[in-house]
Amino acid sequence: MINKERLRIALQKSGRLSGDSFELLARCGIKIRSPKDKLFVHAENFPLDLLLVRDDDIPGLVMDGICDLGIVGTNVLEEAALERARNGQPGEYRPVQELDFGACRLALAVPEDFDYAGAASLNGRRIATSYPNLLRRYLARQGIAARVVALSGSVEIAPRMGIAEAICDLVSTGATLEANQLRAVETVFKSRAQLIGGTAPLAEPKRHAAEILLRRMEGVRAANESKYIMLHAPKAALADIAALIPGAENPTLLPLAGDQEKVAFHAVCAEAVFWETMEKLKALGASSILVLPIEKMML
Ligand code: PRT
Ligand code: ZN
């Protein structure tokens, strides 16, 4: 049953965000044994309960104080906040952390044979979307008078059905648009998954649990964004090598047995290390270059 001493987080039950959301909690050391087909799941080793719902319900659960935290796409979040504002409902939340998954954009798209010459071409047209509030806000800002046709799904078929001349839908790879002979013409909103919290302060012991969880999530993000790089560097090129590796101002240098000219150079790199960087390192005389993922990080 619902326990007021445990943190409550709303996650998408199944869909594009659920796998990454569960993986994030797993990487924070949180064990969840119960099957995912339940609505309410307890973490075994942390004072945390999961409410597994449709992503559309997550903003409201946090804004109404039913859940302390939630993971949701900013597209759904902003749409819900605008809808609530329209209806005079409370729509406040606290953005806690941007997450590195769920990236997509809400884009305007038109049929390939549409004679498109800028957003003004949409004046007087009908645009089908599942995000009427985000679209209306965009149209108002751009000074475009178009009619918004709200659909709950299958927006991409609206032009073929004669329901609308254009659509406004989420795009990630663009394959769905292409398959429907549509092309994206404007970006209305850029989205990614976000961890959000309510605006009311948490009472102990929840506050403490939230602090630990957020610190671990921060550690997961820092680890995701960083790599551990090891290489053998000629002593004469150390400064040039360090300059190629972001965040490696203070590398660890170790002597190499039997080699007076080179040292072992170890550093945490603040970004991904691309092949181009490795090729430049090699050109500076570096050898045995290894780039390793970092699992956890606490600074
Ligand atoms: O059942 P529930 O309501 O929880 O799920 P849902 O069907 O509403 O959402 P779901 O699981 O599809 O998406 C959840 C969230 O993932 C979205 O709100 C976005 O924040 C994010 N996301 C990221 C996406 C996409 N990428 C995406 N590509 N959501 C939807 N799509 C759709 C897009 O609309 C298109 O129809 O996927 C289709 C394929 O996209 P392309 O461009 O890769 O072909
Ligand atoms: Zn949904």
Short mmCIF file of C-alpha atoms and ligand atoms in Angstrom, two decimals:
data_model
loop_
_atom_site.label_atom_id
_atom_site.label_comp_id
_atom_site.label_asym_id
_atom_site.label_seq_id
_atom_site.Cartn_x
_atom_site.Cartn_y
_atom_site.Cartn_z
CA MET A 1 0.00 0.00 0.00
CA ILE A 2 0.99 3.63 -0.32
CA ASN A 3 3.54 4.54 2.30
CA LYS A 4 4.09 8.21 3.03
CA GLU A 5 7.67 7.61 4.10
CA ARG A 6 8.73 6.31 0.69
CA LEU A 7 9.46 8.39 -2.38
CA ARG A 8 7.05 7.87 -5.21
CA ILE A 9 8.17 8.16 -8.83
CA ALA A 10 5.91 7.98 -11.90
CA LEU A 11 7.39 6.13 -14.89
CA GLN A 12 6.00 5.17 -18.27
CA LYS A 13 4.71 1.59 -17.97
CA SER A 14 5.61 0.57 -21.50
CA GLY A 15 6.77 2.60 -24.43
CA ARG A 16 9.74 4.50 -25.69
CA LEU A 17 10.78 5.88 -22.30
CA SER A 18 10.21 2.89 -20.07
CA GLY A 19 13.33 0.85 -20.90
CA ASP A 20 15.69 3.77 -20.35
CA SER A 21 13.83 4.88 -17.22
CA PHE A 22 14.16 1.43 -15.62
CA GLU A 23 17.78 1.20 -16.69
CA LEU A 24 18.51 4.56 -15.08
CA LEU A 25 17.10 3.34 -11.75
CA ALA A 26 19.07 0.09 -12.11
CA ARG A 27 22.27 2.07 -12.67
CA CYS A 28 21.43 4.04 -9.52
CA GLY A 29 21.65 0.71 -7.69
CA ILE A 30 17.89 0.37 -7.22
CA LYS A 31 16.57 -3.18 -7.32
CA ILE A 32 13.05 -3.82 -8.54
CA ARG A 33 11.95 -7.43 -8.49
CA SER A 34 8.20 -7.17 -9.12
CA PRO A 35 7.08 -7.65 -12.70
CA LYS A 36 6.40 -4.57 -14.75
CA ASP A 37 2.77 -5.48 -15.41
CA LYS A 38 1.77 -4.04 -12.04
CA LEU A 39 0.67 -0.46 -11.48
CA PHE A 40 2.56 -0.08 -8.24
CA VAL A 41 6.02 -1.54 -7.67
CA HIS A 42 8.31 -1.34 -4.63
CA ALA A 43 12.06 -0.96 -4.82
CA GLU A 44 13.69 -3.61 -2.64
CA ASN A 45 16.75 -1.79 -1.38
CA PHE A 46 15.71 1.86 -1.44
CA PRO A 47 12.70 3.74 0.02
CA LEU A 48 11.16 4.21 -3.44
CA ASP A 49 7.87 3.13 -5.00
CA LEU A 50 7.20 3.21 -8.73
CA LEU A 51 3.85 4.13 -10.22
CA LEU A 52 3.74 2.69 -13.76
CA VAL A 53 1.36 4.63 -15.98
CA ARG A 54 0.82 6.07 -19.46
CA ASP A 55 3.26 8.87 -20.13
CA ASP A 56 0.38 11.33 -20.56
CA ASP A 57 -0.59 10.86 -16.89
CA ILE A 58 2.87 11.59 -15.50
CA PRO A 59 2.81 15.44 -15.52
CA GLY A 60 -0.55 15.52 -13.71
CA LEU A 61 0.54 12.96 -11.10
CA VAL A 62 3.52 15.17 -10.21
CA MET A 63 1.69 18.51 -10.52
CA ASP A 64 -1.12 17.23 -8.25
CA GLY A 65 1.39 15.98 -5.66
CA ILE A 66 0.45 12.29 -6.04
CA CYS A 67 4.01 11.44 -7.07
CA ASP A 68 7.15 13.18 -5.82
CA LEU A 69 9.06 12.61 -9.04
CA GLY A 70 8.37 11.61 -12.62
CA ILE A 71 10.23 10.85 -15.84
CA VAL A 72 8.51 12.19 -18.94
CA GLY A 73 9.25 13.73 -22.32
CA THR A 74 9.26 17.53 -22.27
CA ASN A 75 6.78 17.42 -25.19
CA VAL A 76 4.16 15.74 -23.00
CA LEU A 77 5.13 17.86 -20.01
CA GLU A 78 4.84 21.22 -21.75
CA GLU A 79 1.63 20.21 -23.52
CA ALA A 80 0.11 19.22 -20.16
CA ALA A 81 1.27 22.44 -18.49
CA LEU A 82 -0.33 24.54 -21.27
CA GLU A 83 -3.55 22.48 -21.15
CA ARG A 84 -3.77 22.91 -17.39
CA ALA A 85 -3.17 26.66 -17.68
CA ARG A 86 -6.04 26.84 -20.19
CA ASN A 87 -8.32 25.02 -17.76
CA GLY A 88 -7.21 27.00 -14.71
CA GLN A 89 -5.72 23.88 -13.06
CA PRO A 90 -2.44 23.99 -11.11
CA GLY A 91 0.41 23.09 -13.46
CA GLU A 92 3.55 23.75 -11.47
CA TYR A 93 6.51 21.39 -11.37
CA ARG A 94 10.24 21.55 -10.78
CA PRO A 95 12.58 20.50 -13.60
CA VAL A 96 15.13 18.37 -11.73
CA GLN A 97 17.39 16.85 -14.36
CA GLU A 98 17.60 16.61 -18.14
CA LEU A 99 18.06 12.98 -19.12
CA ASP A 100 20.04 11.67 -22.04
CA PHE A 101 17.29 9.68 -23.74
CA GLY A 102 13.95 10.20 -25.51
CA ALA A 103 15.29 12.88 -27.82
CA CYS A 104 12.92 13.90 -30.60
CA ARG A 105 11.37 17.02 -32.05
CA LEU A 106 7.85 18.13 -32.66
CA ALA A 107 7.86 19.18 -36.29
CA LEU A 108 5.50 20.62 -38.85
CA ALA A 109 5.38 18.43 -41.94
CA VAL A 110 3.66 18.78 -45.26
CA PRO A 111 3.00 16.36 -48.14
CA GLU A 112 5.93 16.16 -50.57
CA ASP A 113 3.90 17.93 -53.28
CA PHE A 114 2.89 20.84 -51.01
CA ASP A 115 4.24 24.12 -52.38
CA TYR A 116 5.95 25.22 -49.16
CA ALA A 117 7.64 28.61 -48.98
CA GLY A 118 8.07 29.25 -45.26
CA ALA A 119 5.68 29.02 -42.32
CA ALA A 120 3.38 31.65 -43.86
CA SER A 121 2.35 28.98 -46.43
CA LEU A 122 0.32 27.43 -43.60
CA ASN A 123 -2.01 30.43 -43.29
CA GLY A 124 -5.60 29.33 -43.67
CA ARG A 125 -4.62 25.62 -43.65
CA ARG A 126 -5.64 22.81 -41.29
CA ILE A 127 -2.88 21.16 -39.24
CA ALA A 128 -3.48 17.82 -37.51
CA THR A 129 -1.66 17.14 -34.25
CA SER A 130 -1.74 15.38 -30.88
CA TYR A 131 -0.08 18.48 -29.37
CA PRO A 132 -2.70 21.22 -29.95
CA ASN A 133 -1.41 23.51 -27.20
CA LEU A 134 2.24 23.43 -28.29
CA LEU A 135 1.14 23.98 -31.88
CA ARG A 136 -1.20 26.86 -31.02
CA ARG A 137 1.56 28.56 -29.07
CA TYR A 138 3.96 28.19 -32.00
CA LEU A 139 1.41 29.50 -34.53
CA ALA A 140 0.61 32.50 -32.31
CA ARG A 141 4.31 33.34 -31.94
CA GLN A 142 4.81 33.07 -35.69
CA GLY A 143 1.64 35.06 -36.45
CA ILE A 144 0.12 32.25 -38.52
CA ALA A 145 -3.65 31.82 -38.73
CA ALA A 146 -4.11 28.07 -39.25
CA ARG A 147 -6.75 25.71 -37.88
CA VAL A 148 -5.57 23.13 -35.37
CA VAL A 149 -7.18 19.70 -35.74
CA ALA A 150 -6.56 17.69 -32.56
CA LEU A 151 -6.12 13.94 -33.10
CA SER A 152 -5.07 11.42 -30.47
CA GLY A 153 -2.99 9.25 -32.82
CA SER A 154 -2.10 8.29 -36.41
CA VAL A 155 -1.56 11.94 -37.21
CA GLU A 156 0.64 11.08 -40.20
CA ILE A 157 -2.30 9.78 -42.21
CA ALA A 158 -4.41 12.96 -41.77
CA PRO A 159 -3.40 14.59 -45.10
CA ARG A 160 -4.25 11.42 -47.06
CA MET A 161 -7.58 11.17 -45.23
CA GLY A 162 -8.40 14.75 -46.22
CA ILE A 163 -8.56 15.81 -42.56
CA ALA A 164 -5.74 18.36 -42.79
CA GLU A 165 -3.24 19.85 -45.23
CA ALA A 166 -0.29 19.59 -42.84
CA ILE A 167 0.64 17.79 -39.63
CA CYS A 168 2.57 18.55 -36.48
CA ASP A 169 4.04 15.37 -34.99
CA LEU A 170 7.05 13.93 -33.21
CA VAL A 171 9.98 12.98 -35.39
CA SER A 172 13.14 11.12 -34.46
CA THR A 173 14.62 9.37 -37.50
CA GLY A 174 12.11 10.80 -40.01
CA ALA A 175 11.30 7.31 -41.37
CA THR A 176 7.59 7.58 -40.52
CA LEU A 177 7.28 10.90 -42.36
CA GLU A 178 9.08 9.46 -45.35
CA ALA A 179 6.87 6.38 -45.42
CA ASN A 180 3.86 8.69 -45.56
CA GLN A 181 5.28 10.98 -48.27
CA LEU A 182 5.61 13.86 -45.84
CA ARG A 183 8.56 16.16 -45.23
CA ALA A 184 9.42 18.08 -42.07
CA VAL A 185 9.54 21.83 -42.66
CA GLU A 186 9.70 23.52 -39.24
CA THR A 187 10.67 22.52 -35.70
CA VAL A 188 7.98 23.50 -33.20
CA PHE A 189 9.54 22.07 -30.04
CA LYS A 190 12.69 20.11 -29.17
CA SER A 191 12.10 17.38 -26.64
CA ARG A 192 13.92 14.88 -24.46
CA ALA A 193 13.16 12.96 -21.31
CA GLN A 194 13.29 14.91 -18.09
CA LEU A 195 13.14 14.08 -14.39
CA ILE A 196 10.62 16.38 -12.75
CA GLY A 197 9.53 16.95 -9.17
CA GLY A 198 6.68 18.70 -7.41
CA THR A 199 7.06 22.22 -6.05
CA ALA A 200 6.10 21.39 -2.43
CA PRO A 201 9.14 20.74 -0.20
CA LEU A 202 9.55 17.10 0.81
CA ALA A 203 9.39 16.13 4.48
CA GLU A 204 11.99 13.81 6.04
CA PRO A 205 12.78 10.97 5.41
CA LYS A 206 11.71 11.46 1.80
CA ARG A 207 13.84 14.56 1.38
CA HIS A 208 16.95 12.62 2.30
CA ALA A 209 16.06 9.73 -0.02
CA ALA A 210 15.46 12.17 -2.90
CA GLU A 211 18.82 13.81 -2.27
CA ILE A 212 20.61 10.45 -2.47
CA LEU A 213 18.70 9.37 -5.58
CA LEU A 214 19.40 12.64 -7.39
CA ARG A 215 23.09 12.49 -6.51
CA ARG A 216 23.25 8.97 -7.93
CA MET A 217 21.44 10.07 -11.09
CA GLU A 218 23.90 12.91 -11.43
CA GLY A 219 26.70 10.34 -11.06
CA VAL A 220 25.18 8.16 -13.78
CA ARG A 221 24.96 11.14 -16.11
CA ALA A 222 28.52 12.22 -15.41
CA ALA A 223 29.69 8.65 -16.05
CA ASN A 224 27.69 8.47 -19.31
CA GLU A 225 29.24 11.66 -20.54
CA SER A 226 32.79 10.68 -19.60
CA LYS A 227 35.34 8.17 -20.78
CA TYR A 228 38.51 6.88 -19.18
CA ILE A 229 41.39 7.17 -21.60
CA MET A 230 44.74 5.42 -21.26
CA LEU A 231 47.66 5.78 -23.64
CA HIS A 232 51.42 5.76 -23.87
CA ALA A 233 52.62 9.30 -24.55
CA PRO A 234 56.04 10.63 -25.58
CA LYS A 235 57.17 12.93 -22.73
CA ALA A 236 57.87 15.70 -25.27
CA ALA A 237 54.25 15.70 -26.52
CA LEU A 238 52.45 15.57 -23.15
CA ALA A 239 51.08 19.12 -23.28
CA ASP A 240 49.79 18.70 -26.85
CA ILE A 241 48.20 15.36 -25.98
CA ALA A 242 46.46 16.77 -22.88
CA ALA A 243 45.16 19.68 -24.97
CA LEU A 244 43.31 17.23 -27.25
CA ILE A 245 41.44 15.58 -24.38
CA PRO A 246 38.69 17.73 -22.83
CA GLY A 247 38.82 17.78 -19.03
CA ALA A 248 42.23 16.06 -18.85
CA GLU A 249 44.12 18.99 -17.35
CA ASN A 250 45.57 16.85 -14.56
CA PRO A 251 46.25 13.41 -15.99
CA THR A 252 47.89 10.64 -13.99
CA LEU A 253 51.38 9.95 -15.39
CA LEU A 254 53.12 6.67 -14.64
CA PRO A 255 56.58 5.47 -15.69
CA LEU A 256 56.73 2.73 -18.31
CA ALA A 257 59.06 -0.19 -17.60
CA GLY A 258 61.94 -0.20 -20.07
CA ASP A 259 60.93 3.02 -21.85
CA GLN A 260 62.53 6.33 -20.86
CA GLU A 261 60.91 8.35 -23.66
CA LYS A 262 57.27 7.55 -22.96
CA VAL A 263 54.95 7.56 -19.94
CA ALA A 264 51.55 6.00 -19.32
CA PHE A 265 48.93 8.74 -19.43
CA HIS A 266 45.56 8.11 -17.73
CA ALA A 267 42.74 10.65 -17.63
CA VAL A 268 38.98 11.03 -17.35
CA CYS A 269 37.78 12.66 -20.52
CA ALA A 270 34.74 14.90 -20.11
CA GLU A 271 33.26 13.87 -23.49
CA ALA A 272 33.06 10.96 -25.85
CA VAL A 273 36.39 10.29 -27.59
CA PHE A 274 35.97 10.21 -31.35
CA TRP A 275 38.10 8.31 -33.86
CA GLU A 276 39.35 11.69 -35.15
CA THR A 277 40.75 12.52 -31.71
CA MET A 278 42.42 9.12 -31.49
CA GLU A 279 43.98 9.64 -34.91
CA LYS A 280 45.35 13.03 -33.82
CA LEU A 281 46.73 11.47 -30.62
CA LYS A 282 48.44 8.81 -32.70
CA ALA A 283 49.90 11.51 -34.96
CA LEU A 284 51.40 13.15 -31.84
CA GLY A 285 53.25 9.92 -31.07
CA ALA A 286 50.77 8.34 -28.65
CA SER A 287 50.40 4.55 -28.77
CA SER A 288 48.35 1.81 -27.05
CA ILE A 289 45.35 4.12 -26.87
CA LEU A 290 42.46 2.64 -24.88
CA VAL A 291 39.12 4.34 -24.32
CA LEU A 292 37.02 2.76 -21.56
CA PRO A 293 33.45 3.40 -20.41
CA ILE A 294 33.00 4.60 -16.83
CA GLU A 295 30.28 2.85 -14.87
CA LYS A 296 29.85 5.19 -11.91
CA MET A 297 31.30 8.50 -10.88
CA MET A 298 31.24 10.55 -7.68
CA LEU A 299 33.26 13.74 -7.64
O1 PRT B 1 1.13 4.35 -23.93
P1 PRT B 1 1.73 5.68 -23.66
O2 PRT B 1 0.76 6.82 -23.72
O3 PRT B 1 2.55 5.66 -22.39
O4 PRT B 1 2.83 5.89 -24.82
P2 PRT B 1 2.78 6.77 -26.15
O5 PRT B 1 2.41 5.87 -27.26
O6 PRT B 1 2.01 8.03 -25.97
O7 PRT B 1 4.29 7.25 -26.26
P3 PRT B 1 5.60 6.54 -26.83
O8 PRT B 1 6.00 5.41 -25.96
O9 PRT B 1 5.49 6.31 -28.28
O10 PRT B 1 6.61 7.78 -26.64
C1 PRT B 1 6.90 8.26 -25.37
C2 PRT B 1 7.79 9.48 -25.52
O11 PRT B 1 8.98 9.13 -26.22
C3 PRT B 1 7.24 10.64 -26.34
O12 PRT B 1 6.32 11.45 -25.62
C4 PRT B 1 8.50 11.40 -26.66
O13 PRT B 1 8.89 12.21 -25.58
C5 PRT B 1 9.54 10.28 -26.84
N1 PRT B 1 9.86 10.00 -28.26
C6 PRT B 1 11.11 9.99 -28.79
C7 PRT B 1 9.02 9.69 -29.25
C8 PRT B 1 9.79 9.51 -30.41
N2 PRT B 1 11.08 9.70 -30.09
C9 PRT B 1 9.13 9.13 -31.64
N3 PRT B 1 9.79 8.97 -32.67
N4 PRT B 1 7.69 9.49 -29.25
C10 PRT B 1 7.08 9.14 -30.40
N5 PRT B 1 7.74 8.96 -31.59
C11 PRT B 1 6.90 8.54 -32.76
C12 PRT B 1 6.70 9.59 -33.81
O14 PRT B 1 5.53 10.30 -33.49
C13 PRT B 1 6.51 8.77 -35.09
O15 PRT B 1 5.15 8.51 -35.29
O16 PRT B 1 7.52 7.47 -33.39
C14 PRT B 1 7.19 7.46 -34.75
C15 PRT B 1 8.47 7.13 -35.49
O17 PRT B 1 9.38 8.19 -35.53
P4 PRT B 1 10.52 8.23 -36.64
O18 PRT B 1 10.77 9.70 -36.98
O19 PRT B 1 11.73 7.60 -36.04
O20 PRT B 1 10.02 7.46 -37.81
ZN ZN B 2 1.10 8.73 -24.39
#
